[in-house]
Amino acid sequence: MLKVMFADDEELVRSGLRAMVTPAPDIEVVGEAADGRTAVEAARRFHPDVALLDIRMRTPDDGIRALRAMQGLPQPPKVAMLTTFDIDEYVSLALRFGANGFLLKDIEPAVLVRAIRDLARGGAVLDPSVAARMVNARRDEQRAAAPAREMLSSLSEREREVVALIGQGLSNAEIGGRLHLSEATVKGYVSAVLSKIGAGNRVQAALLAYRGGLVS
């Protein structure tokens, strides 16, 4: 029996996913969550084979942070990101952080069940419409490299360190531990950095770190 869990901040989406996979005789839904923190706790408790995470839950980077945290569990599940937003930057970042696939929420029930089975066997799944955009996103990243490096050069050395650690998916507390700073100080640095680079959230800062070469 394959154990699967869902994380989405909309109960209607979670119930829809559950309804799609419940008829499958070899799949058991062992957990659900409405945010990233609860999703990680559920994964730690229930040890699912597969986790399907909404990439944008409470905050734009909530799913990304949950993904990264799950990779550090003793028994990490195979993770596919679910979203209605076919946004290239989130796809790219999720795959960089170890996602095993990316599926749109309007997926057909039979396709979802097949994807779960493929993930549990160690395969990767990627919605065809997303795959095509991945190619374009890669080209855009290459064109954005020089402007990203120029933008990063306007930051202080400490600010670049913070951006690099954001790019690795670290939380403010984890960044503080790495740089021997208080969490409040890190929060101040993050706010200043986001303002300087014109980023609306940490996901965009992480992408800048990748494009500018701070994170490989």
mmCIF file of C-alpha atoms in Angstrom:
data_model
loop_
_atom_site.group_PDB
_atom_site.id
_atom_site.type_symbol
_atom_site.label_atom_id
_atom_site.label_comp_id
_atom_site.label_asym_id
_atom_site.label_seq_id
_atom_site.Cartn_x
_atom_site.Cartn_y
_atom_site.Cartn_z
ATOM 1 C CA MET A 1 0.000 0.000 0.000
ATOM 2 C CA LEU A 2 1.437 3.394 -1.036
ATOM 3 C CA LYS A 3 1.096 6.100 1.589
ATOM 4 C CA VAL A 4 0.409 9.614 0.289
ATOM 5 C CA MET A 5 -0.230 12.992 1.893
ATOM 6 C CA PHE A 6 -1.541 16.302 0.553
ATOM 7 C CA ALA A 7 -0.749 19.862 1.611
ATOM 8 C CA ASP A 8 -2.873 22.744 0.339
ATOM 9 C CA ASP A 9 -4.345 25.760 2.101
ATOM 10 C CA GLU A 10 -7.735 25.182 0.461
ATOM 11 C CA GLU A 11 -9.823 22.429 2.014
ATOM 12 C CA LEU A 12 -11.768 22.019 -1.233
ATOM 13 C CA VAL A 13 -8.556 21.176 -3.084
ATOM 14 C CA ARG A 14 -7.509 18.656 -0.438
ATOM 15 C CA SER A 15 -10.894 16.948 -0.505
ATOM 16 C CA GLY A 16 -10.782 16.847 -4.304
ATOM 17 C CA LEU A 17 -7.361 15.213 -4.316
ATOM 18 C CA ARG A 18 -8.476 12.717 -1.708
ATOM 19 C CA ALA A 19 -11.560 11.853 -3.753
ATOM 20 C CA MET A 20 -9.432 11.280 -6.845
ATOM 21 C CA VAL A 21 -7.069 8.789 -5.249
ATOM 22 C CA THR A 22 -9.364 7.024 -2.758
ATOM 23 C CA PRO A 23 -10.714 4.546 -5.366
ATOM 24 C CA ALA A 24 -7.172 3.320 -6.073
ATOM 25 C CA PRO A 25 -6.782 0.024 -4.169
ATOM 26 C CA ASP A 26 -3.041 0.473 -3.634
ATOM 27 C CA ILE A 27 -3.013 4.074 -2.332
ATOM 28 C CA GLU A 28 -3.791 5.225 1.203
ATOM 29 C CA VAL A 29 -4.106 8.891 2.206
ATOM 30 C CA VAL A 30 -2.305 9.109 5.541
ATOM 31 C CA GLY A 31 -2.192 12.851 6.123
ATOM 32 C CA GLU A 32 -3.348 16.308 5.074
ATOM 33 C CA ALA A 33 -2.087 19.780 5.908
ATOM 34 C CA ALA A 34 -3.107 23.375 5.275
ATOM 35 C CA ASP A 35 0.361 24.937 5.527
ATOM 36 C CA GLY A 36 4.009 24.067 5.145
ATOM 37 C CA ARG A 37 4.850 23.672 8.827
ATOM 38 C CA THR A 38 1.981 21.255 9.404
ATOM 39 C CA ALA A 39 2.918 19.398 6.232
ATOM 40 C CA VAL A 40 6.434 18.759 7.513
ATOM 41 C CA GLU A 41 5.066 17.586 10.873
ATOM 42 C CA ALA A 42 2.681 15.209 9.073
ATOM 43 C CA ALA A 43 5.493 13.834 6.921
ATOM 44 C CA ARG A 44 7.611 13.262 10.035
ATOM 45 C CA ARG A 45 4.728 11.508 11.793
ATOM 46 C CA PHE A 46 3.209 9.385 9.026
ATOM 47 C CA HIS A 47 6.244 8.635 6.828
ATOM 48 C CA PRO A 48 4.397 8.933 3.494
ATOM 49 C CA ASP A 49 5.931 7.494 0.364
ATOM 50 C CA VAL A 50 4.698 10.484 -1.643
ATOM 51 C CA ALA A 51 3.835 14.058 -0.652
ATOM 52 C CA LEU A 52 1.951 16.440 -2.932
ATOM 53 C CA LEU A 53 2.557 20.051 -1.887
ATOM 54 C CA ASP A 54 0.889 23.241 -2.997
ATOM 55 C CA ILE A 55 3.801 25.484 -3.870
ATOM 56 C CA ARG A 56 1.996 28.627 -2.679
ATOM 57 C CA MET A 57 0.141 28.134 0.589
ATOM 58 C CA ARG A 58 0.193 30.697 3.404
ATOM 59 C CA THR A 59 3.018 32.615 1.760
ATOM 60 C CA PRO A 60 4.538 32.385 -1.734
ATOM 61 C CA ASP A 61 7.501 30.388 -0.429
ATOM 62 C CA ASP A 62 5.640 28.159 2.047
ATOM 63 C CA GLY A 63 5.627 25.118 -0.211
ATOM 64 C CA ILE A 64 9.283 25.649 -1.132
ATOM 65 C CA ARG A 65 10.304 25.779 2.523
ATOM 66 C CA ALA A 66 8.259 22.668 3.303
ATOM 67 C CA LEU A 67 9.924 20.870 0.405
ATOM 68 C CA ARG A 68 13.373 21.716 1.686
ATOM 69 C CA ALA A 69 12.492 20.654 5.238
ATOM 70 C CA MET A 70 11.149 17.319 4.021
ATOM 71 C CA GLN A 71 14.410 16.608 2.226
ATOM 72 C CA GLY A 72 16.105 16.661 5.626
ATOM 73 C CA LEU A 73 13.817 14.065 7.232
ATOM 74 C CA PRO A 74 15.232 10.600 8.056
ATOM 75 C CA GLN A 75 12.690 9.091 5.657
ATOM 76 C CA PRO A 76 11.994 11.828 3.105
ATOM 77 C CA PRO A 77 9.011 11.275 0.818
ATOM 78 C CA LYS A 78 9.067 11.742 -2.907
ATOM 79 C CA VAL A 79 7.638 15.214 -3.418
ATOM 80 C CA ALA A 80 5.694 16.677 -6.318
ATOM 81 C CA MET A 81 4.536 20.276 -6.262
ATOM 82 C CA LEU A 82 0.897 21.022 -7.071
ATOM 83 C CA THR A 83 -0.364 24.396 -8.202
ATOM 84 C CA THR A 84 -2.821 26.227 -10.387
ATOM 85 C CA PHE A 85 -0.040 28.704 -11.142
ATOM 86 C CA ASP A 86 2.116 27.581 -14.059
ATOM 87 C CA ILE A 87 4.777 30.098 -13.023
ATOM 88 C CA ASP A 88 8.250 29.281 -14.272
ATOM 89 C CA GLU A 89 10.168 30.743 -11.348
ATOM 90 C CA TYR A 90 8.430 28.486 -8.855
ATOM 91 C CA VAL A 91 8.890 25.423 -11.046
ATOM 92 C CA SER A 92 12.605 26.085 -11.415
ATOM 93 C CA LEU A 93 13.161 26.703 -7.731
ATOM 94 C CA ALA A 94 11.166 23.654 -6.630
ATOM 95 C CA LEU A 95 13.187 21.395 -8.905
ATOM 96 C CA ARG A 96 16.442 22.951 -7.678
ATOM 97 C CA PHE A 97 15.392 22.145 -4.098
ATOM 98 C CA GLY A 98 14.799 18.495 -4.863
ATOM 99 C CA ALA A 99 11.194 18.183 -6.022
ATOM 100 C CA ASN A 100 10.545 15.005 -7.960
ATOM 101 C CA GLY A 101 7.919 16.592 -10.135
ATOM 102 C CA PHE A 102 5.501 19.394 -10.818
ATOM 103 C CA LEU A 103 1.802 18.932 -11.539
ATOM 104 C CA LEU A 104 -1.015 21.358 -12.199
ATOM 105 C CA LYS A 105 -4.072 21.066 -9.977
ATOM 106 C CA ASP A 106 -6.447 20.463 -12.872
ATOM 107 C CA ILE A 107 -4.842 17.056 -13.376
ATOM 108 C CA GLU A 108 -7.114 14.174 -14.353
ATOM 109 C CA PRO A 109 -7.732 11.537 -11.622
ATOM 110 C CA ALA A 110 -6.168 8.690 -13.622
ATOM 111 C CA VAL A 111 -3.091 10.810 -14.364
ATOM 112 C CA LEU A 112 -2.744 11.757 -10.696
ATOM 113 C CA VAL A 113 -2.926 8.132 -9.569
ATOM 114 C CA ARG A 114 -0.341 7.131 -12.171
ATOM 115 C CA ALA A 115 1.912 10.005 -11.098
ATOM 116 C CA ILE A 116 1.778 8.893 -7.447
ATOM 117 C CA ARG A 117 2.733 5.368 -8.427
ATOM 118 C CA ASP A 118 5.575 6.629 -10.603
ATOM 119 C CA LEU A 119 6.882 8.847 -7.802
ATOM 120 C CA ALA A 120 6.766 6.005 -5.285
ATOM 121 C CA ARG A 121 8.876 3.891 -7.659
ATOM 122 C CA GLY A 122 11.492 6.631 -7.776
ATOM 123 C CA GLY A 123 10.409 8.231 -11.015
ATOM 124 C CA ALA A 124 9.873 11.886 -11.808
ATOM 125 C CA VAL A 125 6.696 13.535 -13.075
ATOM 126 C CA LEU A 126 6.309 16.796 -14.928
ATOM 127 C CA ASP A 127 3.178 18.170 -16.515
ATOM 128 C CA PRO A 128 3.802 18.510 -20.276
ATOM 129 C CA SER A 129 2.714 22.153 -20.302
ATOM 130 C CA VAL A 130 5.186 22.889 -17.523
ATOM 131 C CA ALA A 131 7.998 21.026 -19.296
ATOM 132 C CA ALA A 132 7.751 23.313 -22.308
ATOM 133 C CA ARG A 133 7.934 26.389 -20.109
ATOM 134 C CA MET A 134 10.942 24.949 -18.283
ATOM 135 C CA VAL A 135 12.948 25.208 -21.495
ATOM 136 C CA ASN A 136 11.960 28.849 -21.919
ATOM 137 C CA ALA A 137 12.637 29.532 -18.238
ATOM 138 C CA ARG A 138 16.180 28.188 -18.620
ATOM 139 C CA ARG A 139 16.812 30.556 -21.505
ATOM 140 C CA ASP A 140 15.402 33.449 -19.477
ATOM 141 C CA GLU A 141 17.696 32.581 -16.568
ATOM 142 C CA GLN A 142 20.731 32.675 -18.830
ATOM 143 C CA ARG A 143 19.734 36.098 -20.148
ATOM 144 C CA ALA A 144 19.108 37.313 -16.596
ATOM 145 C CA ALA A 145 22.536 36.288 -15.277
ATOM 146 C CA ALA A 146 24.361 39.553 -16.039
ATOM 147 C CA PRO A 147 21.625 41.849 -14.632
ATOM 148 C CA ALA A 148 21.424 39.636 -11.533
ATOM 149 C CA ARG A 149 25.180 39.897 -10.916
ATOM 150 C CA GLU A 150 24.989 43.673 -11.327
ATOM 151 C CA MET A 151 22.120 43.896 -8.844
ATOM 152 C CA LEU A 152 23.966 41.733 -6.328
ATOM 153 C CA SER A 153 27.055 43.915 -6.632
ATOM 154 C CA SER A 154 25.044 46.796 -5.127
ATOM 155 C CA LEU A 155 24.598 44.837 -1.890
ATOM 156 C CA SER A 156 27.001 44.719 1.016
ATOM 157 C CA GLU A 157 29.016 41.581 1.657
ATOM 158 C CA ARG A 158 26.742 40.621 4.562
ATOM 159 C CA GLU A 159 23.634 41.208 2.465
ATOM 160 C CA ARG A 160 25.026 38.964 -0.269
ATOM 161 C CA GLU A 161 25.656 36.281 2.366
ATOM 162 C CA VAL A 162 22.024 36.554 3.440
ATOM 163 C CA VAL A 163 20.790 36.309 -0.150
ATOM 164 C CA ALA A 164 22.956 33.245 -0.744
ATOM 165 C CA LEU A 165 21.474 31.519 2.306
ATOM 166 C CA ILE A 166 17.957 32.468 1.235
ATOM 167 C CA GLY A 167 18.868 30.838 -2.052
ATOM 168 C CA GLN A 168 19.679 27.653 -0.141
ATOM 169 C CA GLY A 169 16.194 27.733 1.360
ATOM 170 C CA LEU A 170 17.217 28.594 4.921
ATOM 171 C CA SER A 171 14.787 30.255 7.328
ATOM 172 C CA ASN A 172 15.672 33.428 9.247
ATOM 173 C CA ALA A 173 16.522 31.350 12.312
ATOM 174 C CA GLU A 174 18.773 29.055 10.290
ATOM 175 C CA ILE A 175 20.493 32.014 8.630
ATOM 176 C CA GLY A 176 21.067 33.540 12.062
ATOM 177 C CA GLY A 177 22.657 30.322 13.272
ATOM 178 C CA ARG A 178 24.900 30.138 10.239
ATOM 179 C CA LEU A 179 26.032 33.785 10.469
ATOM 180 C CA HIS A 180 25.977 34.057 14.293
ATOM 181 C CA LEU A 181 23.293 36.747 14.190
ATOM 182 C CA SER A 182 20.032 37.123 16.074
ATOM 183 C CA GLU A 183 16.863 36.223 14.218
ATOM 184 C CA ALA A 184 15.688 39.836 14.550
ATOM 185 C CA THR A 185 18.900 41.061 12.922
ATOM 186 C CA VAL A 186 18.493 38.608 10.078
ATOM 187 C CA LYS A 187 14.904 39.719 9.601
ATOM 188 C CA GLY A 188 16.180 43.280 9.226
ATOM 189 C CA TYR A 189 18.743 42.202 6.648
ATOM 190 C CA VAL A 190 16.129 40.250 4.693
ATOM 191 C CA SER A 191 13.742 43.201 4.617
ATOM 192 C CA ALA A 192 16.524 45.518 3.479
ATOM 193 C CA VAL A 193 17.674 43.114 0.782
ATOM 194 C CA LEU A 194 14.177 42.566 -0.593
ATOM 195 C CA SER A 195 13.691 46.324 -0.760
ATOM 196 C CA LYS A 196 17.034 46.942 -2.495
ATOM 197 C CA ILE A 197 16.524 44.296 -5.164
ATOM 198 C CA GLY A 198 12.857 45.076 -5.633
ATOM 199 C CA ALA A 199 11.761 41.561 -4.683
ATOM 200 C CA GLY A 200 8.279 40.901 -3.388
ATOM 201 C CA ASN A 201 9.184 37.715 -1.537
ATOM 202 C CA ARG A 202 11.981 35.294 -0.644
ATOM 203 C CA VAL A 203 11.369 33.155 -3.720
ATOM 204 C CA GLN A 204 12.413 36.035 -5.961
ATOM 205 C CA ALA A 205 15.472 36.653 -3.783
ATOM 206 C CA ALA A 206 16.404 32.981 -4.057
ATOM 207 C CA LEU A 207 16.114 33.123 -7.826
ATOM 208 C CA LEU A 208 18.378 36.175 -7.879
ATOM 209 C CA ALA A 209 20.935 34.196 -5.865
ATOM 210 C CA TYR A 210 20.886 31.418 -8.458
ATOM 211 C CA ARG A 211 20.965 33.704 -11.459
ATOM 212 C CA GLY A 212 23.759 35.792 -9.963
ATOM 213 C CA GLY A 213 25.910 32.765 -9.173
ATOM 214 C CA LEU A 214 25.738 32.942 -5.374
ATOM 215 C CA VAL A 215 24.223 29.455 -5.292
ATOM 216 C CA SER A 216 25.076 26.722 -7.789
#
